[in-house]
Coordinates of C-alpha atoms in Angstrom, one line a residue:
X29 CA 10.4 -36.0 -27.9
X30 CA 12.1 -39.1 -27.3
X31 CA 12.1 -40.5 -23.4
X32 CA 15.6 -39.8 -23.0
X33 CA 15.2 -36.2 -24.3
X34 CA 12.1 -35.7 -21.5
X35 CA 14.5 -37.2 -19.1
X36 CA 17.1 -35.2 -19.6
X37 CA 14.6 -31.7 -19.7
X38 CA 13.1 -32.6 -16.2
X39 CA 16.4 -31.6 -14.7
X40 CA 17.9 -27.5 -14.7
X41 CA 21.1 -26.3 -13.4
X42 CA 18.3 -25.0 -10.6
X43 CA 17.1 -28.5 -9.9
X44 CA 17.7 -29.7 -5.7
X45 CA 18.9 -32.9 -7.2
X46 CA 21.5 -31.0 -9.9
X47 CA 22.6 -28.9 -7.1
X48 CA 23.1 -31.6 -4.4
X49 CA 25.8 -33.6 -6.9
X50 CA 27.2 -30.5 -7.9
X51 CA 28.3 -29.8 -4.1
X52 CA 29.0 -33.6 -3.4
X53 CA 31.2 -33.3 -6.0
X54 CA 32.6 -30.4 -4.9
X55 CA 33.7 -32.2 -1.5
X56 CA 35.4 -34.7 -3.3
X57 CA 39.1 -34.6 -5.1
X58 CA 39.0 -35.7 -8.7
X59 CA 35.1 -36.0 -8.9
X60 CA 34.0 -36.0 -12.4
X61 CA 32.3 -32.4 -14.3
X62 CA 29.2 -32.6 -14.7
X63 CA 28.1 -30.4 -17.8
X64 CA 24.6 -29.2 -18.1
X65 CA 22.9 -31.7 -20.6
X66 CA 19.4 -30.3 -21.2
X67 CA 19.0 -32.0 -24.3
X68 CA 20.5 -34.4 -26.6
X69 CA 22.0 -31.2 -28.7
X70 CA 24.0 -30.6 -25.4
X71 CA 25.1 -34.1 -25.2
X72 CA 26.7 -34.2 -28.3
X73 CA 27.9 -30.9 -28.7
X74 CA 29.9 -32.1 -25.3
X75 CA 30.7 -35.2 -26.8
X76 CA 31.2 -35.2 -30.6
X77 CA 31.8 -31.6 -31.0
X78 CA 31.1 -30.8 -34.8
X79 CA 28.8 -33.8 -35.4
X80 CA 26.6 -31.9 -37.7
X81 CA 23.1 -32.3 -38.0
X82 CA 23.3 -35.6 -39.2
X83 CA 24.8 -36.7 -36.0
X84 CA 22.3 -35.1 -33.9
X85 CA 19.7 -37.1 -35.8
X86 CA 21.7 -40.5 -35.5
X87 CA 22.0 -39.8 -31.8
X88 CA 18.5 -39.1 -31.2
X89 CA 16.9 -42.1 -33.3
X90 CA 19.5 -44.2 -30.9
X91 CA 18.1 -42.9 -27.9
X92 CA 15.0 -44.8 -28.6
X93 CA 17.1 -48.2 -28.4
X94 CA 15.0 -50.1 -25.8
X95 CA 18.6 -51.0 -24.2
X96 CA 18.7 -47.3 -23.6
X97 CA 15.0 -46.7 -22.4
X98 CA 15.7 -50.0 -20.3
X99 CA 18.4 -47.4 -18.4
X100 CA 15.8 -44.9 -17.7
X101 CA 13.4 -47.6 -16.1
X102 CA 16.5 -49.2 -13.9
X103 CA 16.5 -45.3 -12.6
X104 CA 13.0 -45.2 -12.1
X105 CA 13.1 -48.1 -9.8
X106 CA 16.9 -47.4 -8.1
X107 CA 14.9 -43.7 -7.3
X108 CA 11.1 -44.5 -6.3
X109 CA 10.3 -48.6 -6.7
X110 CA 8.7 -50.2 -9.1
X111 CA 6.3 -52.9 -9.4
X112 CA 6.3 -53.4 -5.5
X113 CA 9.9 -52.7 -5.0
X114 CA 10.3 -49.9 -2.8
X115 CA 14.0 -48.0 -2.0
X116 CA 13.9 -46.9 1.9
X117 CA 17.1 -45.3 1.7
X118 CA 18.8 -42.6 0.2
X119 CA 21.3 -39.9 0.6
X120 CA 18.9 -38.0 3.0
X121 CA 18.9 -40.8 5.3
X122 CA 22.6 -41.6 4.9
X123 CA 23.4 -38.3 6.0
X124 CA 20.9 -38.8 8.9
X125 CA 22.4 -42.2 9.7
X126 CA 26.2 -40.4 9.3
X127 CA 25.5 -37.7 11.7
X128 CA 23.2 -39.6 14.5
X129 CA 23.5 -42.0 17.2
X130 CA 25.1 -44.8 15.4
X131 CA 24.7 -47.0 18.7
X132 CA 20.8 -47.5 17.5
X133 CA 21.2 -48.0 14.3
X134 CA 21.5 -52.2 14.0
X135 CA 17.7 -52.5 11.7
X136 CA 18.7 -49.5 9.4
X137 CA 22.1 -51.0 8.8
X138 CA 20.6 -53.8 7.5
X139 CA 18.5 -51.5 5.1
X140 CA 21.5 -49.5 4.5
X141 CA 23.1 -52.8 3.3
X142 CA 20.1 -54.2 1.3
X143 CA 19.5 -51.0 -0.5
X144 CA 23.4 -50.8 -1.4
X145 CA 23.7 -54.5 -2.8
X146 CA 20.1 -53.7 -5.2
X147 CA 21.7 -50.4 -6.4
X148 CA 24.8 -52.2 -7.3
X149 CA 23.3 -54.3 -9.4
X150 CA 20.9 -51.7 -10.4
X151 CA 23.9 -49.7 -12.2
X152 CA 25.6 -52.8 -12.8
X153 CA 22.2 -53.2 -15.2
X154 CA 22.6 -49.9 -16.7
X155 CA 26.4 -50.3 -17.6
X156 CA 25.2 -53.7 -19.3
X157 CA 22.3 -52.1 -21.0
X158 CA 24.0 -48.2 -22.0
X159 CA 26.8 -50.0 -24.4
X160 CA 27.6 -52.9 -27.0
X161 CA 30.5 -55.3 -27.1
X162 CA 32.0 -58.1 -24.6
X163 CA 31.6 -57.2 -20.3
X164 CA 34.9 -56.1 -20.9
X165 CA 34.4 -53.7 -23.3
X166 CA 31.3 -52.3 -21.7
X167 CA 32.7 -52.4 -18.0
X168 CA 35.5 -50.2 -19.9
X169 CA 33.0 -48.0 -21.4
X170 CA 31.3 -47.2 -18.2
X171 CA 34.6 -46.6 -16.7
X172 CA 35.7 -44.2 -18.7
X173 CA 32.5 -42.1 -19.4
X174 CA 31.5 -39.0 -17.7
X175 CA 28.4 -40.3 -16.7
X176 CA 29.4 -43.9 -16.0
X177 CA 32.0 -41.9 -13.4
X178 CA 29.5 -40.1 -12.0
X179 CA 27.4 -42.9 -11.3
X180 CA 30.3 -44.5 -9.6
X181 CA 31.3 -41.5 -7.1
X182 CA 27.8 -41.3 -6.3
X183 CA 27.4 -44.7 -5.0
X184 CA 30.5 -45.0 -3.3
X185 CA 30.4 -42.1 -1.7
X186 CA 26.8 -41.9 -0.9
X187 CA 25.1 -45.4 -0.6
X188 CA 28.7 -47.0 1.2
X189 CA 31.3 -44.5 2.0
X190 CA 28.7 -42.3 3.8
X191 CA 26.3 -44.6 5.7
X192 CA 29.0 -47.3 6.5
X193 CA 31.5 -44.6 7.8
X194 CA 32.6 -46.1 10.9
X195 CA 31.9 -49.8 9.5
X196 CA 34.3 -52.4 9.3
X197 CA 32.6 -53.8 6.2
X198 CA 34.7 -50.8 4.7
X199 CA 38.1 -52.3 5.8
X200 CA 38.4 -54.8 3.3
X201 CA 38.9 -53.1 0.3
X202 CA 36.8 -54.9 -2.0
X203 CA 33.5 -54.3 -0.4
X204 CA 31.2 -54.3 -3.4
X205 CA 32.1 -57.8 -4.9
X206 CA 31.7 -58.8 -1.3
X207 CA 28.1 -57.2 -0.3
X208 CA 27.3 -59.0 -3.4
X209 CA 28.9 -62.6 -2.8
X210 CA 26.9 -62.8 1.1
X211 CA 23.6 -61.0 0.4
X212 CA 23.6 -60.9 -3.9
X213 CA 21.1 -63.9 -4.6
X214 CA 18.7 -62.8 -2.5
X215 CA 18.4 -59.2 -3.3
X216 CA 18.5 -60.2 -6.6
X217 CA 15.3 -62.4 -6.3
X218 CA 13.9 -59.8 -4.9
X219 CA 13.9 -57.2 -8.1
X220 CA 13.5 -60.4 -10.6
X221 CA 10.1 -61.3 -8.4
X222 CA 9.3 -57.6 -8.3
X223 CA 9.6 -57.5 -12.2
X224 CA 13.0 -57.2 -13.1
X225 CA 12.7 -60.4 -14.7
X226 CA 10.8 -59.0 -17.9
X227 CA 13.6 -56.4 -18.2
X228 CA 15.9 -58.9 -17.7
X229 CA 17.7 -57.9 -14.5
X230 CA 19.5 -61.5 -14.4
X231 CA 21.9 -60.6 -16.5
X232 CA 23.1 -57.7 -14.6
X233 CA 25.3 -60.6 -12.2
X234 CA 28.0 -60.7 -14.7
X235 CA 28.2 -57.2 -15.4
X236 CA 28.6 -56.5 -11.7
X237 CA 31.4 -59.1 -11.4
X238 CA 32.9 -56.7 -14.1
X239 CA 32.7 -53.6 -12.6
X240 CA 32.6 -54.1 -8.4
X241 CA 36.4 -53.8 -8.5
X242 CA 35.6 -50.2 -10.0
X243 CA 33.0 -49.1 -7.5
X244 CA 35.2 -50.7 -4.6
X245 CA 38.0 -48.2 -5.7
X246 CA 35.7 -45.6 -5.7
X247 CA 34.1 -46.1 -2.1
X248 CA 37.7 -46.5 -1.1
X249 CA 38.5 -43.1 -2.0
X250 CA 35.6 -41.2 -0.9
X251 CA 36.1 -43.2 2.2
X252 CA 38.0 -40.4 3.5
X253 CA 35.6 -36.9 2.6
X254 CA 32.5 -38.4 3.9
X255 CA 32.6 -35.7 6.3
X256 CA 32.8 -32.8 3.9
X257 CA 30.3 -35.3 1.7
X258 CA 28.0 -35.0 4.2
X259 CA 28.0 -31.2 5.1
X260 CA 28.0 -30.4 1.3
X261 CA 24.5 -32.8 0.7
X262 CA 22.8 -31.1 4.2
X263 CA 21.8 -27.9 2.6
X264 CA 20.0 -29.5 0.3
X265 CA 18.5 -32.5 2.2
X266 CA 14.8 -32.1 4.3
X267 CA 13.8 -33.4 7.6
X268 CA 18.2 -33.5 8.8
X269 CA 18.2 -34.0 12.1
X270 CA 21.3 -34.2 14.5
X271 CA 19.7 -35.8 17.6
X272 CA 18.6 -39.0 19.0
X273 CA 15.8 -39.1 17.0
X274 CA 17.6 -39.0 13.7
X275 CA 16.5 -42.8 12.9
X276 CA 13.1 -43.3 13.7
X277 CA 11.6 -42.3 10.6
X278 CA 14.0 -43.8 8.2
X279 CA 11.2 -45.7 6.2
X280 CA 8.6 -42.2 6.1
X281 CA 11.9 -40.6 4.7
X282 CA 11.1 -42.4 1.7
X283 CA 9.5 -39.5 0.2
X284 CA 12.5 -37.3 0.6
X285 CA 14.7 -39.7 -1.7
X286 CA 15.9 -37.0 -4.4
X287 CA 15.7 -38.5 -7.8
X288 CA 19.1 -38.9 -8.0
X289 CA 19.3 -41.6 -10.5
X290 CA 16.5 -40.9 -12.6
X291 CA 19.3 -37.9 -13.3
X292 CA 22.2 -39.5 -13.4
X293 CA 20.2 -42.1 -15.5
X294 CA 19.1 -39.7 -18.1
X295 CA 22.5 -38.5 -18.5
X296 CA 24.0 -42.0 -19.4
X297 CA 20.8 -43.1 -21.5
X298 CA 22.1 -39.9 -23.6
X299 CA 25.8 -40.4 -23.6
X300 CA 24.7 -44.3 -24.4
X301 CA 23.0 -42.9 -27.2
X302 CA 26.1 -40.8 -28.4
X303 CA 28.4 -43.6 -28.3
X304 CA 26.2 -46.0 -30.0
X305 CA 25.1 -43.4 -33.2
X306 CA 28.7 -41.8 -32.9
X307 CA 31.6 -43.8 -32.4
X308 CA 35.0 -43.1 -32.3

């Protein structure tokens, strides 16, 4: 079994983490489906319907592209750290941060901000990695792939929308490309240092130029359901407090990150592998 294919089996329709983006999703207008891909036979039957056997086996010798396995390690790291690079936020403490005392909440912003300029260029890295062809052509591909769009509403609504709700950051329309252009060089360092450099992380800073348009559009319009965002992700979410206390264990709440991107990951490695074996 390739790596994508174990990717893609660690995750059931029963899975906290499948459930969670399926009722994100469902908060949002125009969020993309979200099929069940428990294998690379789903993926292409979703896909390429009527690709044969043949296809299947062009699609699953793809998968093993290190560009695509480079996708599943970017998730890894956007999910748990890698290599000394640790992720203190996610969507349970955005949720925390969206429904406590805001007026304490200066150090965690500063996290919040961190974390969403690294997982920019972390998907900016997997857009660059998933697809062949000119930043155009992959920035295109991304776009338009179920996958590629879930990645997008994800992050905008969950890693900006939701924990900058009341921020002015979020006035200016093109807040991606401009988390990147004040605080970009230096969280980049931080993941080439931290090993991104053998993957070759660096040359995620064009790709983002590509796409941070995109993932602006996309914060801008789940700007307005973080509300409903954020009551659709608390069933699923531990340790969601509503009180004064909601911020002091932002860093412990580390290990209640949901492997949200290793998921999402697996799901684009695959559809990476379908476009590259399959194209139209």
């Amino acid at each position: 079994m390739s790596q994508v294919e174990a990717a893609l089996a660690e995750f059931t329709p029963d899975s906290v983490t499948v459930k969670l983006l399926h009722g994100v999703f469902g908060a949002i207008p125009y969020a993309p489906e979200m099929p069940d891909y428990g294998s690379l036979a789903d993926v292409v039957a979703h896909l390429r319907p009527g690709a044969g056997p043949a296809g299947l086996a062009a699609v699953r010798a793809a998968a093993d592209d290190p560009a695509v396995t480079d996708i599943l390690w970017m998730a890894k790291v956007m999910d748990m750290g890698d290599k000394g690079y640790a992720v203190f936020t996610g969507i349970s403490s955005a949720v925390q941060f969206f429904f406590g005392d805001r007026t304490t909440a200066l150090d965690t912003d500063v996290q919040q901000r961190n974390d969403a300029v690294l997982k920019s260029i972390g998907i900016a890295y997997m857009a660059l990695k998933a697809y062949p062809g000119t930043l155009a052509e992959r920035g295109e591909a991304f776009r338009t792939s179920p996958a590629g769009q879930a990645i997008a509403m994800y992050y905008g609504a969950c890693e900006v929308a939701l924990p900058f709700a009341d921020n002015a950051l979020l006035a200016g329309g093109a807040i991606v490309g401009d988390l990147y252009g004040k605080y970009g060089k230096e969280q980049l360092g931080k993941l080439l240092a931290m090993g991104g450099a053998e993957h070759g992380v660096g040359e995620a800073e064009g790709m983002l130029s590509t796409i941070s348009g995109g993932l602006s559009r996309v914060v801008d319009h789940t700007r307005s359901y973080v509300e409903p965002v954020a009551n659709a992700a608390r069933p699923f979410l531990p340790k969601i407090a509503t009180g004064g206390d909601v911020l002091a264990g932002v860093v412990a709440n580390a290990v209640d990150v949901l492997p949200v991107y290793r998921y999402l990951g697996a799901r684009l490695a695959a559809e990476a592998a379908v476009r590259r074996a399959l194209p139209q």
